[in-house]
PDB file of C-alpha atoms in Angstrom:
ATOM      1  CA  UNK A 109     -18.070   4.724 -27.269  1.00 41.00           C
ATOM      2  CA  UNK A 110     -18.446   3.496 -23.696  1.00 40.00           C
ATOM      3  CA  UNK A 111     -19.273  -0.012 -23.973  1.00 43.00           C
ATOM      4  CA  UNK A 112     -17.463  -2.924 -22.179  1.00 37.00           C
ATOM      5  CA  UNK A 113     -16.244  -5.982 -23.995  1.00 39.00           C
ATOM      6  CA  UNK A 114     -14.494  -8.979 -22.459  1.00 41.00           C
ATOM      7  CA  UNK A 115     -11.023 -11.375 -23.515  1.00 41.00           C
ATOM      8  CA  UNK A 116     -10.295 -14.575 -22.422  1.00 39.00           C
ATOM      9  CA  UNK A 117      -7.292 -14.763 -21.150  1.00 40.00           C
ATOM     10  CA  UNK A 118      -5.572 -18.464 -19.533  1.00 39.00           C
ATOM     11  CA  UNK A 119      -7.959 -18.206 -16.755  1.00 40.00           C
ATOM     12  CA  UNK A 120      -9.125 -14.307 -16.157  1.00 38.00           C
ATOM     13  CA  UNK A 121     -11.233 -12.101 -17.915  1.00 39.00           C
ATOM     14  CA  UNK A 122      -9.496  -8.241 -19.542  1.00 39.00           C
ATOM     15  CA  UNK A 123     -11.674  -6.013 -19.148  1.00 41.00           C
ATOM     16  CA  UNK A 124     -11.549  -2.606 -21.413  1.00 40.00           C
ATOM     17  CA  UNK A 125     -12.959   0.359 -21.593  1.00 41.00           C
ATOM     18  CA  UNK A 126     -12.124   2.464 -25.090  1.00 44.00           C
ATOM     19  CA  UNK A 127     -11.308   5.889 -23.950  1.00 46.00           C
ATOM     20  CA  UNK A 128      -8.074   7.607 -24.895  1.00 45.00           C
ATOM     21  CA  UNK A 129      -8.587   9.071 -21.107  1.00 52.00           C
ATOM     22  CA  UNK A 130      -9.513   6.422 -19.216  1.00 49.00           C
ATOM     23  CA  UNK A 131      -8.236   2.736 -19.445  1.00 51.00           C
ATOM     24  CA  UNK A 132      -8.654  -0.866 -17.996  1.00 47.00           C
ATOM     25  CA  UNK A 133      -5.907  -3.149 -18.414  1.00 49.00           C
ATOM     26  CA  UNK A 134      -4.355  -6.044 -17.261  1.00 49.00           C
ATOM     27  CA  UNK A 135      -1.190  -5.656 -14.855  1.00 48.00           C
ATOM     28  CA  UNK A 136      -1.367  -8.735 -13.392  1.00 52.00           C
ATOM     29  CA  UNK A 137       2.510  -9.902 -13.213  1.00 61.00           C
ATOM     30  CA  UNK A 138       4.279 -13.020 -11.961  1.00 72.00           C
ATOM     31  CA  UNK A 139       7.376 -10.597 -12.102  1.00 92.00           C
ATOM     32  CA  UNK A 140       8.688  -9.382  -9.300  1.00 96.00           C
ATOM     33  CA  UNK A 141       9.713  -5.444  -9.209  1.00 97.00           C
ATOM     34  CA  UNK A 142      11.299  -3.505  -6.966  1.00 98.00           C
ATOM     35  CA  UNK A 143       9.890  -0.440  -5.348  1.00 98.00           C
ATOM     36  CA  UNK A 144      12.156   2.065  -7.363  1.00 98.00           C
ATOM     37  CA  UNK A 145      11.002  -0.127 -10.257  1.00 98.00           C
ATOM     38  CA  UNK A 146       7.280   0.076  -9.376  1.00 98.00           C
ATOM     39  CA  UNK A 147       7.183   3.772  -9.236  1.00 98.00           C
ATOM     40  CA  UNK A 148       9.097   4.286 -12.463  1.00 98.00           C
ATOM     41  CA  UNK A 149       6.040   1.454 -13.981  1.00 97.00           C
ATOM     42  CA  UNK A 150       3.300   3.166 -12.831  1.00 97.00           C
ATOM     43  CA  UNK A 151       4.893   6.848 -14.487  1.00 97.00           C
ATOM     44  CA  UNK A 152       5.564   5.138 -17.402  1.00 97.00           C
ATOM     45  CA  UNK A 153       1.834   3.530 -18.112  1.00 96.00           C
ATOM     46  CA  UNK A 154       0.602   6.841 -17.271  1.00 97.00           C
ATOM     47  CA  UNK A 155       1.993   8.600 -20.127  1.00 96.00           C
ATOM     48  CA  UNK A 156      -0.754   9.841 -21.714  1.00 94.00           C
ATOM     49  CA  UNK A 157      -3.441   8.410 -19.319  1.00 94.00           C
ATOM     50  CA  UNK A 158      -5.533   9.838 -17.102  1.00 92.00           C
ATOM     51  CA  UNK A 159      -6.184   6.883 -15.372  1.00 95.00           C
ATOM     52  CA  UNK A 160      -5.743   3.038 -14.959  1.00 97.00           C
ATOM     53  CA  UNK A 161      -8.293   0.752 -13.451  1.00 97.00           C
ATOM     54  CA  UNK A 162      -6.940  -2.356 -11.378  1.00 97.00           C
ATOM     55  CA  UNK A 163      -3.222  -1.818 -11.197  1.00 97.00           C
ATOM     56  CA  UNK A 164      -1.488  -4.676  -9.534  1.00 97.00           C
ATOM     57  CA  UNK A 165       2.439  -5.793  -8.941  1.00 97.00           C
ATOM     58  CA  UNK A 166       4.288  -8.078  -7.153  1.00 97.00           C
ATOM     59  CA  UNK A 167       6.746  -6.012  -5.322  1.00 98.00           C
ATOM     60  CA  UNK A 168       9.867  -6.948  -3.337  1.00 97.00           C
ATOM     61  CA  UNK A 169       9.930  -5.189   0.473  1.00 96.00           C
ATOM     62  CA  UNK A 170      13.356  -6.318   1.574  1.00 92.00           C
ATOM     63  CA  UNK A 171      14.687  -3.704   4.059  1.00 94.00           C
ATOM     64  CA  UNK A 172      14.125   0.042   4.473  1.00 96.00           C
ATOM     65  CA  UNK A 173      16.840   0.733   2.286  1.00 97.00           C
ATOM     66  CA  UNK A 174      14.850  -1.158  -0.513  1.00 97.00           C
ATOM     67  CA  UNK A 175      11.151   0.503   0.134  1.00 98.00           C
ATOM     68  CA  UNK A 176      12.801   3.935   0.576  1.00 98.00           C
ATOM     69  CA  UNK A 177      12.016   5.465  -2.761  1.00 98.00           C
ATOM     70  CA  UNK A 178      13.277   9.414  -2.330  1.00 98.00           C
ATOM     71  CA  UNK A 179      11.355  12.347  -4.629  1.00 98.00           C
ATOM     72  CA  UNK A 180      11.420  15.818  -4.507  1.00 97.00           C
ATOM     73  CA  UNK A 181       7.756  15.860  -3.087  1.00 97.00           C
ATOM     74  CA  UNK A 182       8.932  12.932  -0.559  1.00 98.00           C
ATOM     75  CA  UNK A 183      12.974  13.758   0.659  1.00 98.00           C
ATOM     76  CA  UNK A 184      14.282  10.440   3.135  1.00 98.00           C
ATOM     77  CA  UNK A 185      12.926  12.650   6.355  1.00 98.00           C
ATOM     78  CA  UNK A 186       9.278  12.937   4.621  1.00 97.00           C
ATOM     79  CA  UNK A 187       9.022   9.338   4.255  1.00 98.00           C
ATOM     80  CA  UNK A 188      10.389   8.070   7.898  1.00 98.00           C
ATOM     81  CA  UNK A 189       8.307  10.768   9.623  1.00 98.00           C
ATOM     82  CA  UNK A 190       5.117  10.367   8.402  1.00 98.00           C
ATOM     83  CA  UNK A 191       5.651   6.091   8.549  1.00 98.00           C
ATOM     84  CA  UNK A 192       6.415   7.173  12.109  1.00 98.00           C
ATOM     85  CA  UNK A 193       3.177   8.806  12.308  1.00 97.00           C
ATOM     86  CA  UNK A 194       1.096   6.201  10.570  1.00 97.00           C
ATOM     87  CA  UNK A 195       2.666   3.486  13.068  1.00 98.00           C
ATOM     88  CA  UNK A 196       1.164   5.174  15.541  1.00 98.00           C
ATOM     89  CA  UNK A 197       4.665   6.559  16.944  1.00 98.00           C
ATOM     90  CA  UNK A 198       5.686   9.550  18.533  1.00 97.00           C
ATOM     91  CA  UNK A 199       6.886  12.223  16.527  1.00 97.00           C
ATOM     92  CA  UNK A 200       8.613  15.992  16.912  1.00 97.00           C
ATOM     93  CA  UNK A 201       6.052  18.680  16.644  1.00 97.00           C
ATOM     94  CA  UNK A 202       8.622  21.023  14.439  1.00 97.00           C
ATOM     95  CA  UNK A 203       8.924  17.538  12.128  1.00 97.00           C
ATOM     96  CA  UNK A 204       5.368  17.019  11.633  1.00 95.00           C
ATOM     97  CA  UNK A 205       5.056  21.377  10.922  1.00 95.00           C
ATOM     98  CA  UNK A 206       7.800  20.645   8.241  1.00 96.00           C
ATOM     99  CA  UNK A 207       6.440  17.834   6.609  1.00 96.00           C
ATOM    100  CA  UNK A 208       3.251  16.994   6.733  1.00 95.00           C
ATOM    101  CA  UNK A 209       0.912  18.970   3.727  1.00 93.00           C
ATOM    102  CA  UNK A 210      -2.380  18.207   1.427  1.00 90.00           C
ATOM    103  CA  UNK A 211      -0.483  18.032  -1.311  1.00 92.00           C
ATOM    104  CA  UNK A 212       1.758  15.017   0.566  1.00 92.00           C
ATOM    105  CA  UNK A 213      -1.358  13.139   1.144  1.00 86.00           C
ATOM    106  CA  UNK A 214      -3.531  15.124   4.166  1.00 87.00           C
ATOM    107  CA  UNK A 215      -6.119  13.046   5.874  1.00 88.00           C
ATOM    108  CA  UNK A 216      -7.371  10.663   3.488  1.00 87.00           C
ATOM    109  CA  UNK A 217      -3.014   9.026   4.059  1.00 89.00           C
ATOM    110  CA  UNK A 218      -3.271   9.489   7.698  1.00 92.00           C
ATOM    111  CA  UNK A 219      -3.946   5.734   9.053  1.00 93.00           C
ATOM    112  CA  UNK A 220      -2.620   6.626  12.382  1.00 95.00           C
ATOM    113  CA  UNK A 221      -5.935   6.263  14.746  1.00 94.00           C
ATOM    114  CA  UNK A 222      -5.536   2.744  16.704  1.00 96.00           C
ATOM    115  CA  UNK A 223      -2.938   1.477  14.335  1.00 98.00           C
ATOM    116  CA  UNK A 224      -0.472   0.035  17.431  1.00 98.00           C
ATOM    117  CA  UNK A 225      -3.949  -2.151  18.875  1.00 98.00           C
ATOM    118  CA  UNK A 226      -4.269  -3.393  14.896  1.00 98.00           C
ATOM    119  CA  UNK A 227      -0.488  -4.197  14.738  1.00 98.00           C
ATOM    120  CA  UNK A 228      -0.661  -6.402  18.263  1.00 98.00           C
ATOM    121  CA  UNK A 229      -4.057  -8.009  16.839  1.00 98.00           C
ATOM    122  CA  UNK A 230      -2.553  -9.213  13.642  1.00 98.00           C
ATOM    123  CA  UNK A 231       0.743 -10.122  15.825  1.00 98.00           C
ATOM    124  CA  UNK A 232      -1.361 -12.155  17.844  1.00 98.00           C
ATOM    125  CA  UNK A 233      -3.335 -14.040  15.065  1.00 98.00           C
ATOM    126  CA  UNK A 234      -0.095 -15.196  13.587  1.00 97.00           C
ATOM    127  CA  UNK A 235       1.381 -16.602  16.531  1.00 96.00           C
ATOM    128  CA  UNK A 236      -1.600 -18.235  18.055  1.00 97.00           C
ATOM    129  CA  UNK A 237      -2.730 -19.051  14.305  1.00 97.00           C
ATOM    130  CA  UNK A 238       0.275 -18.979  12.215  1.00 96.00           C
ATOM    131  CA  UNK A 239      -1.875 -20.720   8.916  1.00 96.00           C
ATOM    132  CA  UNK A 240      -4.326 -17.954   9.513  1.00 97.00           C
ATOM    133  CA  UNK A 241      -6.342 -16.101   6.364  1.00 97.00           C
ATOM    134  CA  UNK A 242      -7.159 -13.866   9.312  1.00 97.00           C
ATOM    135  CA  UNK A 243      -4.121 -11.426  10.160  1.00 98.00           C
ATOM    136  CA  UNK A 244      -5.815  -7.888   8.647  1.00 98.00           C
ATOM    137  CA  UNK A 245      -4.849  -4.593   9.554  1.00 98.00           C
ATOM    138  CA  UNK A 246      -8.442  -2.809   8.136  1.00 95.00           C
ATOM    139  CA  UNK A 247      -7.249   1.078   7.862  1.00 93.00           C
ATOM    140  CA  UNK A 248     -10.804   2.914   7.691  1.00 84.00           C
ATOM    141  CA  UNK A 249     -12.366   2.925  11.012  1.00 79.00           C
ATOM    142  CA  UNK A 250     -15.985   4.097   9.981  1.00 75.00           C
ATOM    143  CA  UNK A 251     -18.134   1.747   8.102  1.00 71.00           C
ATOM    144  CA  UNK A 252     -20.225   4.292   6.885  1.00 68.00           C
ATOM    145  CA  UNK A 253     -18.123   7.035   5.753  1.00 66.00           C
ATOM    146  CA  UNK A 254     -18.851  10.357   4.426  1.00 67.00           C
ATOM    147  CA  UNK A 255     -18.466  11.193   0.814  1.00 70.00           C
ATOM    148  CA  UNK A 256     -17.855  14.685   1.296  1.00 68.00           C
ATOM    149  CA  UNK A 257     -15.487  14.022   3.805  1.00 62.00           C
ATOM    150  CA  UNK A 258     -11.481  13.596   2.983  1.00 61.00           C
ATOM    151  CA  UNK A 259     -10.812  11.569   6.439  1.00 63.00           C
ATOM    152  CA  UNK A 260     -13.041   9.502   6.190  1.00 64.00           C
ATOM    153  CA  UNK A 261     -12.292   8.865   3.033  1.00 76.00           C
ATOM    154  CA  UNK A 262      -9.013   6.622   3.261  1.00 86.00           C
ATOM    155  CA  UNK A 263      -6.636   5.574   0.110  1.00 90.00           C
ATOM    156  CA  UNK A 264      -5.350   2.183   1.840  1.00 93.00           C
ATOM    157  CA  UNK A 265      -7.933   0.137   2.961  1.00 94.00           C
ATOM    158  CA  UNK A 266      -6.769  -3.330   4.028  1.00 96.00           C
ATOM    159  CA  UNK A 267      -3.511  -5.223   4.609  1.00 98.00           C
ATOM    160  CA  UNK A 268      -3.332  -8.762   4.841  1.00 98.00           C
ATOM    161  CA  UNK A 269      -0.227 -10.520   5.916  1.00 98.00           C
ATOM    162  CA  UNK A 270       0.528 -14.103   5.913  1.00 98.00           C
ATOM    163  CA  UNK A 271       3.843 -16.376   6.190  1.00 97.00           C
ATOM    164  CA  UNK A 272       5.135 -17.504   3.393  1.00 95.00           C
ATOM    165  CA  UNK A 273       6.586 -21.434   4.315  1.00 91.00           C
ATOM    166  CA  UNK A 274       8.848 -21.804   1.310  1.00 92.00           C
ATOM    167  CA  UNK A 275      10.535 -18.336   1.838  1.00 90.00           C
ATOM    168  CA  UNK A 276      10.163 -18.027   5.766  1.00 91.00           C
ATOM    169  CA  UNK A 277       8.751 -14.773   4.979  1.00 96.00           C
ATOM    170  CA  UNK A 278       6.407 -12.850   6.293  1.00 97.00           C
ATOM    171  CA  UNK A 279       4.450 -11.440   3.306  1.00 98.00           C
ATOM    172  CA  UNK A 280       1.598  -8.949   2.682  1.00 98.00           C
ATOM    173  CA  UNK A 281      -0.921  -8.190   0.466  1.00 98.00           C
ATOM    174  CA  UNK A 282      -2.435  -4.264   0.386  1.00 98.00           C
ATOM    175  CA  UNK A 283      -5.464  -2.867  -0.795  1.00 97.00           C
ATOM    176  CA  UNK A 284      -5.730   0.265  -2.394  1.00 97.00           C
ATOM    177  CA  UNK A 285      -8.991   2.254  -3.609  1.00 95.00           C
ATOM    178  CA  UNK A 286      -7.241   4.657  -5.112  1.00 94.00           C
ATOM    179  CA  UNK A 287      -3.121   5.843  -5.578  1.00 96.00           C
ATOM    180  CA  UNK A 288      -1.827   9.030  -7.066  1.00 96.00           C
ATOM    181  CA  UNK A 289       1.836   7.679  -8.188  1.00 97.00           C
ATOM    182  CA  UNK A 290       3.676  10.643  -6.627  1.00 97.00           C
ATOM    183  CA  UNK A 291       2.281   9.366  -3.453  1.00 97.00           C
ATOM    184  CA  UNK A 292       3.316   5.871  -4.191  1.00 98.00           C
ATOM    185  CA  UNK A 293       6.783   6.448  -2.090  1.00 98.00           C
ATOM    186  CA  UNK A 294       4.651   7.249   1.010  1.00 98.00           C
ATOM    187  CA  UNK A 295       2.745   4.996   1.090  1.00 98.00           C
ATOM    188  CA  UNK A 296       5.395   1.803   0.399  1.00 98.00           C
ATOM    189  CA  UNK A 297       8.000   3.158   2.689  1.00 98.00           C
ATOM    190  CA  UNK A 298       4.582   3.434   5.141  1.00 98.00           C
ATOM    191  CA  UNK A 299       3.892  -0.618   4.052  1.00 98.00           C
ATOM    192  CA  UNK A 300       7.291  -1.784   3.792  1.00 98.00           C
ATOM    193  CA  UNK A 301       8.009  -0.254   7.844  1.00 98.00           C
ATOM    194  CA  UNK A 302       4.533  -1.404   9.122  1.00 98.00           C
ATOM    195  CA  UNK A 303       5.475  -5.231   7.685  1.00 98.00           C
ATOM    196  CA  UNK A 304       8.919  -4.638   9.345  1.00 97.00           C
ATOM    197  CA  UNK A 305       7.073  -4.042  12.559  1.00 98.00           C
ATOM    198  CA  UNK A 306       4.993  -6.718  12.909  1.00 98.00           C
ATOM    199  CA  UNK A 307       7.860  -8.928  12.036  1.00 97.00           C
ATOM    200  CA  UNK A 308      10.251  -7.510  14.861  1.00 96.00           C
ATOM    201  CA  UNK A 309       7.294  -7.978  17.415  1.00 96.00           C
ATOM    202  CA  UNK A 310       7.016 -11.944  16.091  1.00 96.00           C
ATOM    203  CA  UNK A 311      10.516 -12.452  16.591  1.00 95.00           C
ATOM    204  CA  UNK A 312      10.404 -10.677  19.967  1.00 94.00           C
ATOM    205  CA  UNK A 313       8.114 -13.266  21.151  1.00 93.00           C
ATOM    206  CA  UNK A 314       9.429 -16.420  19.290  1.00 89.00           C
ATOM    207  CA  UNK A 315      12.301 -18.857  19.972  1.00 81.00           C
ATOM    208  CA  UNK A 316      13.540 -20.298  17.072  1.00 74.00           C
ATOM    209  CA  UNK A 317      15.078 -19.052  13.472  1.00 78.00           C
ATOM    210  CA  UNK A 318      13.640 -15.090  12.585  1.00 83.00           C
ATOM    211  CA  UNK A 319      11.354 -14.172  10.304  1.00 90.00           C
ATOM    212  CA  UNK A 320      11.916 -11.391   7.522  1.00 95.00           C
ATOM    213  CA  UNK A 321      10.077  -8.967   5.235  1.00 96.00           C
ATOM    214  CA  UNK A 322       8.934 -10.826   2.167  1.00 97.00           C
ATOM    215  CA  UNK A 323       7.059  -9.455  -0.821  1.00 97.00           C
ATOM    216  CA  UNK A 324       3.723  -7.409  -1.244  1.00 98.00           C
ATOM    217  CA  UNK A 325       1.418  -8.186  -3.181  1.00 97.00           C
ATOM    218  CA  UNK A 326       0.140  -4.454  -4.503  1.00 98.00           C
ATOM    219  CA  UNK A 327      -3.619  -3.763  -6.217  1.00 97.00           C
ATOM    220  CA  UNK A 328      -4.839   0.031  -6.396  1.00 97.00           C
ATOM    221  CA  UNK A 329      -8.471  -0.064  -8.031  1.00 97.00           C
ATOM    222  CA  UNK A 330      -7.696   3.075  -9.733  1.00 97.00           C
ATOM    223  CA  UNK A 331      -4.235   4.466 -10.552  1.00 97.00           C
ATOM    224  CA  UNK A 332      -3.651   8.384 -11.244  1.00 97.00           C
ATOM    225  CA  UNK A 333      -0.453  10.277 -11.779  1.00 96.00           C
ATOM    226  CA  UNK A 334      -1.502  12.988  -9.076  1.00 93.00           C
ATOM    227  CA  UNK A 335      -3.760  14.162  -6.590  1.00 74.00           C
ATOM    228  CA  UNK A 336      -5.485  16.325  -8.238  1.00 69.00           C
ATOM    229  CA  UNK A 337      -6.271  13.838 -11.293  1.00 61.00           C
TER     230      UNK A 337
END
């Protein structure tokens, strides 16, 4: 059957669909994971799925050693160039030939078009603002894409980033409308680098104690174990 039925939970609704293909459930977490240990989460609720609605995780950023998650399909190089790329950095030509493929994302993972003008926007928000429900890197830069389209069509959507007072953190929340898992190291090396950016260009410009990478706060509307799913 395809019919939706709602549990109250403490103080948010579970949602499920019964499908042995298809499933809704709740992810929500107060745990903290790391980045090795969200990728080996979302594998292992896959088992048997084809897909999972409204996957969410707190994740801790830390430093590039700590959001580098090496594959086979991503190697160390895969990941730094194409976070190069999607920073809006220069890159080699013969790197970018060796790396870059559909099956590694193609253009629905490039975010590259005017990403250093959204970086100094959010960097500007927080200092002038540093309270601010404001500093948002939007990745899609046409409000009325096409469907038949792949770049238009972009997996990340928003970032949000905000201090964190308690921590002196800068943390992040990031919007996803859909992630193949075997893409997840991409994309959170991608995340974890872009929040280490805007952080160096705060402290660049600040006199006092430095700000660090904090935690991300992770939801993909749908969650598949590969492209092609």
């Amino acid at each position: 059957s395809s019919h939706f039925f709602a549990e109250k939970k403490t103080s948010y609704f579970i949602f499920i669909i019964p499908s042995s293909h298809h499933q809704t459930i709740d992810t929500m977490s107060s745990e903290l994971l790391s980045c090795r240990q969200t990728y080996e989460e979302m594998n292992d609720m896959l088992v048997g799925k084809k897909l999972i609605r409204n996957y969410s995780r707190r994740i801790a950023l830390g430093n590039e050693d700590e959001f580098t998650v090496p594959t086979e399909l991503f190697p160390v190089e895969a990941l730094k160039v194409y976070s190069a790329w999607n920073l809006e950095d220069p890159i080699k030509d013969e790197d970018r030939a060796k790396y870059f493929s559909e099956h590694r994302g193609g253009s629905q993972g490039d975010y590259r078009q005017g990403m250093k003008k959204k970086i100094a926007n959010v960097v500007d928000c927080l200092l002038k603002f540093p309270k601010s429900k404001r500093a948002v890197i939007t990745i899609p830069n046409n409000p009325y894409h096409s469907h038949e389209c792949d770049d238009d069509s972009k997996c990340m959507r928003e970032i949000h980033f905000y201090f964190n007072e308690e921590q002196d953190t800068l943390d992040a929340t990031v919007w996803m409308r859909a992630q193949a898992a075997e893409i997840f190291p991409k994309n959170i090396h991608f995340v974890g680098s872009l929040v280490q950016r805007v952080v160096s260009e705060i402290n660049a410009k600040i006199n006092g104690e430095a700000k660090k990478s904090g935690e991300l706060f992770y939801l993909a509307t749908t969650l598949v174990s590969v492209r092609e799913d």
